[in-house]
């Protein structure tokens, strides 16, 4: 039997910003939406990523014993619905929670989705639906980028034939009771900035007088900044973000902080 492949933009094997807990995030290559302000524009073009078999992706997840959740992101996972469905079923059969981001709404998938897209929807535990809308961007949101997006309980939504919000505090906090976990707002903002900082192909300008990273600046922007700083006589260097050590230390720090902010307080 020929193994199905998924064209992926990348894998984050120790993500804490794509869902609760330590997760593996798999980023699909190719997206028809191209939302303004998207933090993964390099994932828009179709067919330009790396082909990996479903089995290889499964073993990439399984090799980390601390991971119990997997999130599909992108790009648009529902543009490669058939192989992602196979992967989702394999993961769930082995006890993993499976979530997915999508630019589609639940209603669009339910009413107008292809058979393959509906199968992928049925294979999920959690769906974060809707396009990213820059005008509604909100860093206070948990695991969402803009206020129009929803975190949905897929089994309940399918059973009731309508979008049903996930009520699990680990996903949405204490929103059902008008409460939020202590420190969530500040932590969420830091996590979003960290997520932007560690994306593939992003760089950081460092110098004695400019010690802070500029994670949202493009490589071209950094080249221009580098030329400007050289002209000004400020000693500086342009470096890629370290591949593992610094990134991992920051992620571990955020994970530790997260263990101290679970106590709910009233708004």
mmCIF file of C-alpha atoms in Angstrom:
data_model
loop_
_atom_site.group_PDB
_atom_site.id
_atom_site.type_symbol
_atom_site.label_atom_id
_atom_site.label_comp_id
_atom_site.label_asym_id
_atom_site.label_seq_id
_atom_site.Cartn_x
_atom_site.Cartn_y
_atom_site.Cartn_z
ATOM 1 C CA UNK A 1 0.000 0.000 0.000
ATOM 2 C CA UNK A 2 1.334 3.462 -0.971
ATOM 3 C CA UNK A 3 1.807 5.667 2.073
ATOM 4 C CA UNK A 4 0.175 9.078 1.928
ATOM 5 C CA UNK A 5 2.435 12.107 2.206
ATOM 6 C CA UNK A 6 1.856 15.580 3.576
ATOM 7 C CA UNK A 7 3.676 18.616 2.224
ATOM 8 C CA UNK A 8 4.694 20.436 5.386
ATOM 9 C CA UNK A 9 6.203 23.844 6.089
ATOM 10 C CA UNK A 10 7.738 22.704 9.363
ATOM 11 C CA UNK A 11 7.374 20.927 12.690
ATOM 12 C CA UNK A 12 7.630 22.360 16.200
ATOM 13 C CA UNK A 13 8.228 19.417 18.492
ATOM 14 C CA UNK A 14 7.916 21.198 21.850
ATOM 15 C CA UNK A 15 5.274 23.875 21.319
ATOM 16 C CA UNK A 16 3.450 25.507 24.230
ATOM 17 C CA UNK A 17 1.618 28.123 22.135
ATOM 18 C CA UNK A 18 -0.490 25.898 19.857
ATOM 19 C CA UNK A 19 -2.648 24.404 22.584
ATOM 20 C CA UNK A 20 -2.378 23.429 26.260
ATOM 21 C CA UNK A 21 0.559 21.452 27.553
ATOM 22 C CA UNK A 22 3.627 20.399 25.623
ATOM 23 C CA UNK A 23 2.531 19.619 22.066
ATOM 24 C CA UNK A 24 3.864 18.837 18.634
ATOM 25 C CA UNK A 25 2.690 21.354 16.015
ATOM 26 C CA UNK A 26 2.720 20.289 12.364
ATOM 27 C CA UNK A 27 2.503 23.137 9.840
ATOM 28 C CA UNK A 28 0.930 22.376 6.475
ATOM 29 C CA UNK A 29 2.441 23.971 3.374
ATOM 30 C CA UNK A 30 -0.065 25.863 1.239
ATOM 31 C CA UNK A 31 -2.939 28.162 2.132
ATOM 32 C CA UNK A 32 -5.613 29.757 -0.086
ATOM 33 C CA UNK A 33 -6.538 32.395 2.513
ATOM 34 C CA UNK A 34 -3.399 34.566 2.760
ATOM 35 C CA UNK A 35 -4.691 36.601 5.694
ATOM 36 C CA UNK A 36 -3.270 40.076 6.197
ATOM 37 C CA UNK A 37 -0.877 39.987 9.136
ATOM 38 C CA UNK A 38 -0.338 36.212 8.941
ATOM 39 C CA UNK A 39 2.756 35.228 10.931
ATOM 40 C CA UNK A 40 3.495 32.315 8.555
ATOM 41 C CA UNK A 41 3.415 33.877 5.066
ATOM 42 C CA UNK A 42 6.160 31.481 3.965
ATOM 43 C CA UNK A 43 3.578 28.697 4.243
ATOM 44 C CA UNK A 44 1.189 30.200 1.656
ATOM 45 C CA UNK A 45 2.637 28.713 -1.555
ATOM 46 C CA UNK A 46 1.489 25.191 -2.366
ATOM 47 C CA UNK A 47 3.918 22.350 -2.970
ATOM 48 C CA UNK A 48 7.063 24.156 -1.858
ATOM 49 C CA UNK A 49 7.495 22.420 1.498
ATOM 50 C CA UNK A 50 8.893 19.043 2.504
ATOM 51 C CA UNK A 51 7.012 15.834 1.739
ATOM 52 C CA UNK A 52 6.751 13.507 4.732
ATOM 53 C CA UNK A 53 4.774 10.303 5.038
ATOM 54 C CA UNK A 54 2.029 10.010 7.615
ATOM 55 C CA UNK A 55 3.990 7.241 9.338
ATOM 56 C CA UNK A 56 7.151 9.363 9.537
ATOM 57 C CA UNK A 57 5.194 12.247 11.067
ATOM 58 C CA UNK A 58 3.618 9.894 13.584
ATOM 59 C CA UNK A 59 7.032 8.653 14.704
ATOM 60 C CA UNK A 60 8.283 12.229 15.004
ATOM 61 C CA UNK A 61 5.471 12.809 17.490
ATOM 62 C CA UNK A 62 5.900 9.512 19.303
ATOM 63 C CA UNK A 63 9.613 9.932 19.972
ATOM 64 C CA UNK A 64 8.861 12.600 22.615
ATOM 65 C CA UNK A 65 7.270 10.833 25.611
ATOM 66 C CA UNK A 66 6.218 14.160 27.165
ATOM 67 C CA UNK A 67 3.925 15.108 24.281
ATOM 68 C CA UNK A 68 0.271 14.062 24.589
ATOM 69 C CA UNK A 69 -1.279 16.553 22.178
ATOM 70 C CA UNK A 70 -0.765 17.388 18.499
ATOM 71 C CA UNK A 71 -1.897 20.513 16.660
ATOM 72 C CA UNK A 72 -2.221 20.902 12.895
ATOM 73 C CA UNK A 73 -1.522 24.422 11.689
ATOM 74 C CA UNK A 74 -0.170 26.024 8.588
ATOM 75 C CA UNK A 75 -0.771 26.904 6.006
ATOM 76 C CA UNK A 76 -4.177 25.295 5.772
ATOM 77 C CA UNK A 77 -4.425 21.675 6.986
ATOM 78 C CA UNK A 78 -7.830 21.286 5.324
ATOM 79 C CA UNK A 79 -6.197 21.823 1.917
ATOM 80 C CA UNK A 80 -4.518 18.437 2.484
ATOM 81 C CA UNK A 81 -7.444 16.897 4.276
ATOM 82 C CA UNK A 82 -7.041 13.252 3.242
ATOM 83 C CA UNK A 83 -3.508 12.625 4.590
ATOM 84 C CA UNK A 84 -4.146 14.782 7.658
ATOM 85 C CA UNK A 85 -7.213 12.635 8.371
ATOM 86 C CA UNK A 86 -5.089 9.505 8.252
ATOM 87 C CA UNK A 87 -2.568 11.098 10.612
ATOM 88 C CA UNK A 88 -5.282 12.301 12.999
ATOM 89 C CA UNK A 89 -6.825 8.834 13.222
ATOM 90 C CA UNK A 90 -3.430 7.242 13.850
ATOM 91 C CA UNK A 91 -2.644 9.743 16.588
ATOM 92 C CA UNK A 92 -6.011 9.364 18.317
ATOM 93 C CA UNK A 93 -5.714 5.583 18.203
ATOM 94 C CA UNK A 94 -2.529 6.023 20.225
ATOM 95 C CA UNK A 95 -4.071 8.312 22.833
ATOM 96 C CA UNK A 96 -3.126 11.774 21.548
ATOM 97 C CA UNK A 97 -5.439 14.776 21.635
ATOM 98 C CA UNK A 98 -5.661 16.211 18.105
ATOM 99 C CA UNK A 99 -6.471 19.850 17.368
ATOM 100 C CA UNK A 100 -6.352 21.875 14.178
ATOM 101 C CA UNK A 101 -6.348 25.491 13.111
ATOM 102 C CA UNK A 102 -8.210 26.417 9.946
ATOM 103 C CA UNK A 103 -9.184 29.519 8.008
ATOM 104 C CA UNK A 104 -12.577 27.932 7.337
ATOM 105 C CA UNK A 105 -15.425 28.268 9.812
ATOM 106 C CA UNK A 106 -17.075 25.197 11.263
ATOM 107 C CA UNK A 107 -20.244 26.091 9.357
ATOM 108 C CA UNK A 108 -18.372 26.291 6.037
ATOM 109 C CA UNK A 109 -16.818 22.878 6.563
ATOM 110 C CA UNK A 110 -20.071 21.306 7.716
ATOM 111 C CA UNK A 111 -22.210 22.709 4.903
ATOM 112 C CA UNK A 112 -19.825 23.116 1.966
ATOM 113 C CA UNK A 113 -16.739 21.082 2.814
ATOM 114 C CA UNK A 114 -15.533 18.264 0.586
ATOM 115 C CA UNK A 115 -16.007 14.677 1.804
ATOM 116 C CA UNK A 116 -12.305 14.578 2.726
ATOM 117 C CA UNK A 117 -12.584 17.826 4.706
ATOM 118 C CA UNK A 118 -15.601 16.514 6.589
ATOM 119 C CA UNK A 119 -13.678 13.346 7.431
ATOM 120 C CA UNK A 120 -10.809 15.392 8.822
ATOM 121 C CA UNK A 121 -13.251 17.468 10.852
ATOM 122 C CA UNK A 122 -14.754 14.296 12.334
ATOM 123 C CA UNK A 123 -11.288 13.030 13.277
ATOM 124 C CA UNK A 124 -10.481 16.067 15.442
ATOM 125 C CA UNK A 125 -10.995 16.775 19.131
ATOM 126 C CA UNK A 126 -10.595 20.555 18.886
ATOM 127 C CA UNK A 127 -11.004 23.032 16.025
ATOM 128 C CA UNK A 128 -9.784 26.636 16.141
ATOM 129 C CA UNK A 129 -11.745 28.071 13.243
ATOM 130 C CA UNK A 130 -11.893 31.259 11.200
ATOM 131 C CA UNK A 131 -9.473 33.486 9.325
ATOM 132 C CA UNK A 132 -7.022 35.668 11.193
ATOM 133 C CA UNK A 133 -8.433 39.218 11.077
ATOM 134 C CA UNK A 134 -5.744 41.803 11.741
ATOM 135 C CA UNK A 135 -8.265 44.429 12.857
ATOM 136 C CA UNK A 136 -9.442 42.020 15.577
ATOM 137 C CA UNK A 137 -6.006 40.893 16.720
ATOM 138 C CA UNK A 138 -5.867 40.423 20.481
ATOM 139 C CA UNK A 139 -2.809 39.102 22.312
ATOM 140 C CA UNK A 140 -4.913 38.463 25.421
ATOM 141 C CA UNK A 141 -6.689 35.573 23.712
ATOM 142 C CA UNK A 142 -5.698 32.053 24.628
ATOM 143 C CA UNK A 143 -4.498 30.032 21.605
ATOM 144 C CA UNK A 144 -6.218 32.400 19.161
ATOM 145 C CA UNK A 145 -4.921 35.336 17.181
ATOM 146 C CA UNK A 146 -8.085 37.382 16.578
ATOM 147 C CA UNK A 147 -11.430 37.762 18.321
ATOM 148 C CA UNK A 148 -13.493 36.220 15.508
ATOM 149 C CA UNK A 149 -11.788 32.857 15.929
ATOM 150 C CA UNK A 150 -13.343 30.164 18.122
ATOM 151 C CA UNK A 151 -12.072 27.152 20.035
ATOM 152 C CA UNK A 152 -14.651 24.458 19.340
ATOM 153 C CA UNK A 153 -15.400 21.056 20.839
ATOM 154 C CA UNK A 154 -15.657 19.068 17.606
ATOM 155 C CA UNK A 155 -17.510 15.948 18.861
ATOM 156 C CA UNK A 156 -20.132 18.124 20.589
ATOM 157 C CA UNK A 157 -20.404 20.446 17.580
ATOM 158 C CA UNK A 158 -21.008 17.537 15.213
ATOM 159 C CA UNK A 159 -23.479 15.898 17.584
ATOM 160 C CA UNK A 160 -25.533 19.105 17.864
ATOM 161 C CA UNK A 161 -25.081 20.251 14.272
ATOM 162 C CA UNK A 162 -23.812 23.670 15.358
ATOM 163 C CA UNK A 163 -20.606 25.261 16.619
ATOM 164 C CA UNK A 164 -20.146 24.468 20.317
ATOM 165 C CA UNK A 165 -17.411 26.249 22.258
ATOM 166 C CA UNK A 166 -14.930 24.078 24.099
ATOM 167 C CA UNK A 167 -15.469 24.576 27.844
ATOM 168 C CA UNK A 168 -12.285 22.893 29.078
ATOM 169 C CA UNK A 169 -10.369 25.401 31.220
ATOM 170 C CA UNK A 170 -7.065 24.122 29.827
ATOM 171 C CA UNK A 171 -8.147 25.425 26.404
ATOM 172 C CA UNK A 172 -10.273 28.491 27.164
ATOM 173 C CA UNK A 173 -9.518 29.347 30.792
ATOM 174 C CA UNK A 174 -12.484 30.189 33.021
ATOM 175 C CA UNK A 175 -14.390 32.193 30.365
ATOM 176 C CA UNK A 176 -17.646 30.354 31.126
ATOM 177 C CA UNK A 177 -17.661 31.767 34.637
ATOM 178 C CA UNK A 178 -16.495 35.308 33.913
ATOM 179 C CA UNK A 179 -13.085 34.500 35.344
ATOM 180 C CA UNK A 180 -9.612 34.032 33.970
ATOM 181 C CA UNK A 181 -6.484 32.332 35.329
ATOM 182 C CA UNK A 182 -4.127 34.684 37.128
ATOM 183 C CA UNK A 183 -1.502 36.126 34.810
ATOM 184 C CA UNK A 184 -3.054 34.769 31.613
ATOM 185 C CA UNK A 185 -3.141 38.138 29.849
ATOM 186 C CA UNK A 186 0.529 38.913 30.336
ATOM 187 C CA UNK A 187 1.621 35.350 29.606
ATOM 188 C CA UNK A 188 -0.485 35.145 26.453
ATOM 189 C CA UNK A 189 1.156 38.274 25.076
ATOM 190 C CA UNK A 190 4.617 36.908 25.824
ATOM 191 C CA UNK A 191 3.776 33.546 24.272
ATOM 192 C CA UNK A 192 2.565 35.181 21.065
ATOM 193 C CA UNK A 193 5.735 37.240 20.841
ATOM 194 C CA UNK A 194 7.825 34.137 21.514
ATOM 195 C CA UNK A 195 5.905 32.271 18.812
ATOM 196 C CA UNK A 196 6.700 35.053 16.334
ATOM 197 C CA UNK A 197 10.341 35.053 17.387
ATOM 198 C CA UNK A 198 10.962 31.380 16.803
ATOM 199 C CA UNK A 199 9.344 31.057 13.393
ATOM 200 C CA UNK A 200 11.529 29.719 10.596
ATOM 201 C CA UNK A 201 13.630 32.286 8.754
ATOM 202 C CA UNK A 202 13.316 35.101 11.268
ATOM 203 C CA UNK A 203 16.367 36.970 12.520
ATOM 204 C CA UNK A 204 17.504 39.113 15.384
ATOM 205 C CA UNK A 205 19.661 42.242 15.469
ATOM 206 C CA UNK A 206 21.940 42.338 18.496
ATOM 207 C CA UNK A 207 24.462 45.000 19.528
ATOM 208 C CA UNK A 208 25.978 46.603 22.581
ATOM 209 C CA UNK A 209 23.542 49.520 22.293
ATOM 210 C CA UNK A 210 20.654 47.526 20.787
ATOM 211 C CA UNK A 211 20.497 44.319 22.852
ATOM 212 C CA UNK A 212 16.910 43.385 22.095
ATOM 213 C CA UNK A 213 15.603 41.112 19.363
ATOM 214 C CA UNK A 214 13.272 42.356 16.643
ATOM 215 C CA UNK A 215 11.482 39.049 15.936
ATOM 216 C CA UNK A 216 8.781 40.437 13.643
ATOM 217 C CA UNK A 217 11.260 42.168 11.342
ATOM 218 C CA UNK A 218 11.907 40.424 8.038
ATOM 219 C CA UNK A 219 15.364 39.388 6.849
ATOM 220 C CA UNK A 220 15.252 42.261 4.326
ATOM 221 C CA UNK A 221 14.349 44.649 7.127
ATOM 222 C CA UNK A 222 17.284 43.418 9.137
ATOM 223 C CA UNK A 223 19.642 43.957 6.208
ATOM 224 C CA UNK A 224 18.461 47.565 5.930
ATOM 225 C CA UNK A 225 18.794 48.009 9.693
ATOM 226 C CA UNK A 226 22.275 46.529 9.533
ATOM 227 C CA UNK A 227 23.319 49.058 6.881
ATOM 228 C CA UNK A 228 21.854 51.912 8.922
ATOM 229 C CA UNK A 229 23.675 50.847 12.082
ATOM 230 C CA UNK A 230 26.969 50.464 10.235
ATOM 231 C CA UNK A 231 26.552 53.983 8.881
ATOM 232 C CA UNK A 232 25.929 55.250 12.398
ATOM 233 C CA UNK A 233 29.098 53.620 13.712
ATOM 234 C CA UNK A 234 27.297 51.385 16.221
ATOM 235 C CA UNK A 235 28.983 48.002 16.507
ATOM 236 C CA UNK A 236 26.445 45.265 15.812
ATOM 237 C CA UNK A 237 26.030 41.870 14.211
ATOM 238 C CA UNK A 238 23.223 40.150 12.351
ATOM 239 C CA UNK A 239 22.640 36.604 13.509
ATOM 240 C CA UNK A 240 20.066 33.893 13.064
ATOM 241 C CA UNK A 241 18.209 32.906 16.204
ATOM 242 C CA UNK A 242 19.982 29.978 17.887
ATOM 243 C CA UNK A 243 18.482 26.713 16.709
ATOM 244 C CA UNK A 244 17.793 25.079 20.051
ATOM 245 C CA UNK A 245 19.405 26.212 23.277
ATOM 246 C CA UNK A 246 18.016 29.730 23.784
ATOM 247 C CA UNK A 247 14.638 28.877 22.268
ATOM 248 C CA UNK A 248 14.289 25.808 24.449
ATOM 249 C CA UNK A 249 15.259 27.748 27.575
ATOM 250 C CA UNK A 250 12.584 30.359 26.904
ATOM 251 C CA UNK A 251 9.926 27.707 26.232
ATOM 252 C CA UNK A 252 10.808 25.863 29.440
ATOM 253 C CA UNK A 253 10.633 29.165 31.344
ATOM 254 C CA UNK A 254 7.134 29.848 29.991
ATOM 255 C CA UNK A 255 6.067 26.304 30.874
ATOM 256 C CA UNK A 256 7.294 26.796 34.450
ATOM 257 C CA UNK A 257 5.488 30.150 34.699
ATOM 258 C CA UNK A 258 2.335 28.459 33.456
ATOM 259 C CA UNK A 259 2.304 26.102 36.430
ATOM 260 C CA UNK A 260 1.876 29.095 38.770
ATOM 261 C CA UNK A 261 -1.032 30.847 37.057
ATOM 262 C CA UNK A 262 -3.787 28.263 37.125
ATOM 263 C CA UNK A 263 -5.624 29.733 40.123
ATOM 264 C CA UNK A 264 -8.699 31.638 38.823
ATOM 265 C CA UNK A 265 -9.464 35.165 39.924
ATOM 266 C CA UNK A 266 -12.478 37.321 39.173
ATOM 267 C CA UNK A 267 -12.116 40.023 36.506
#
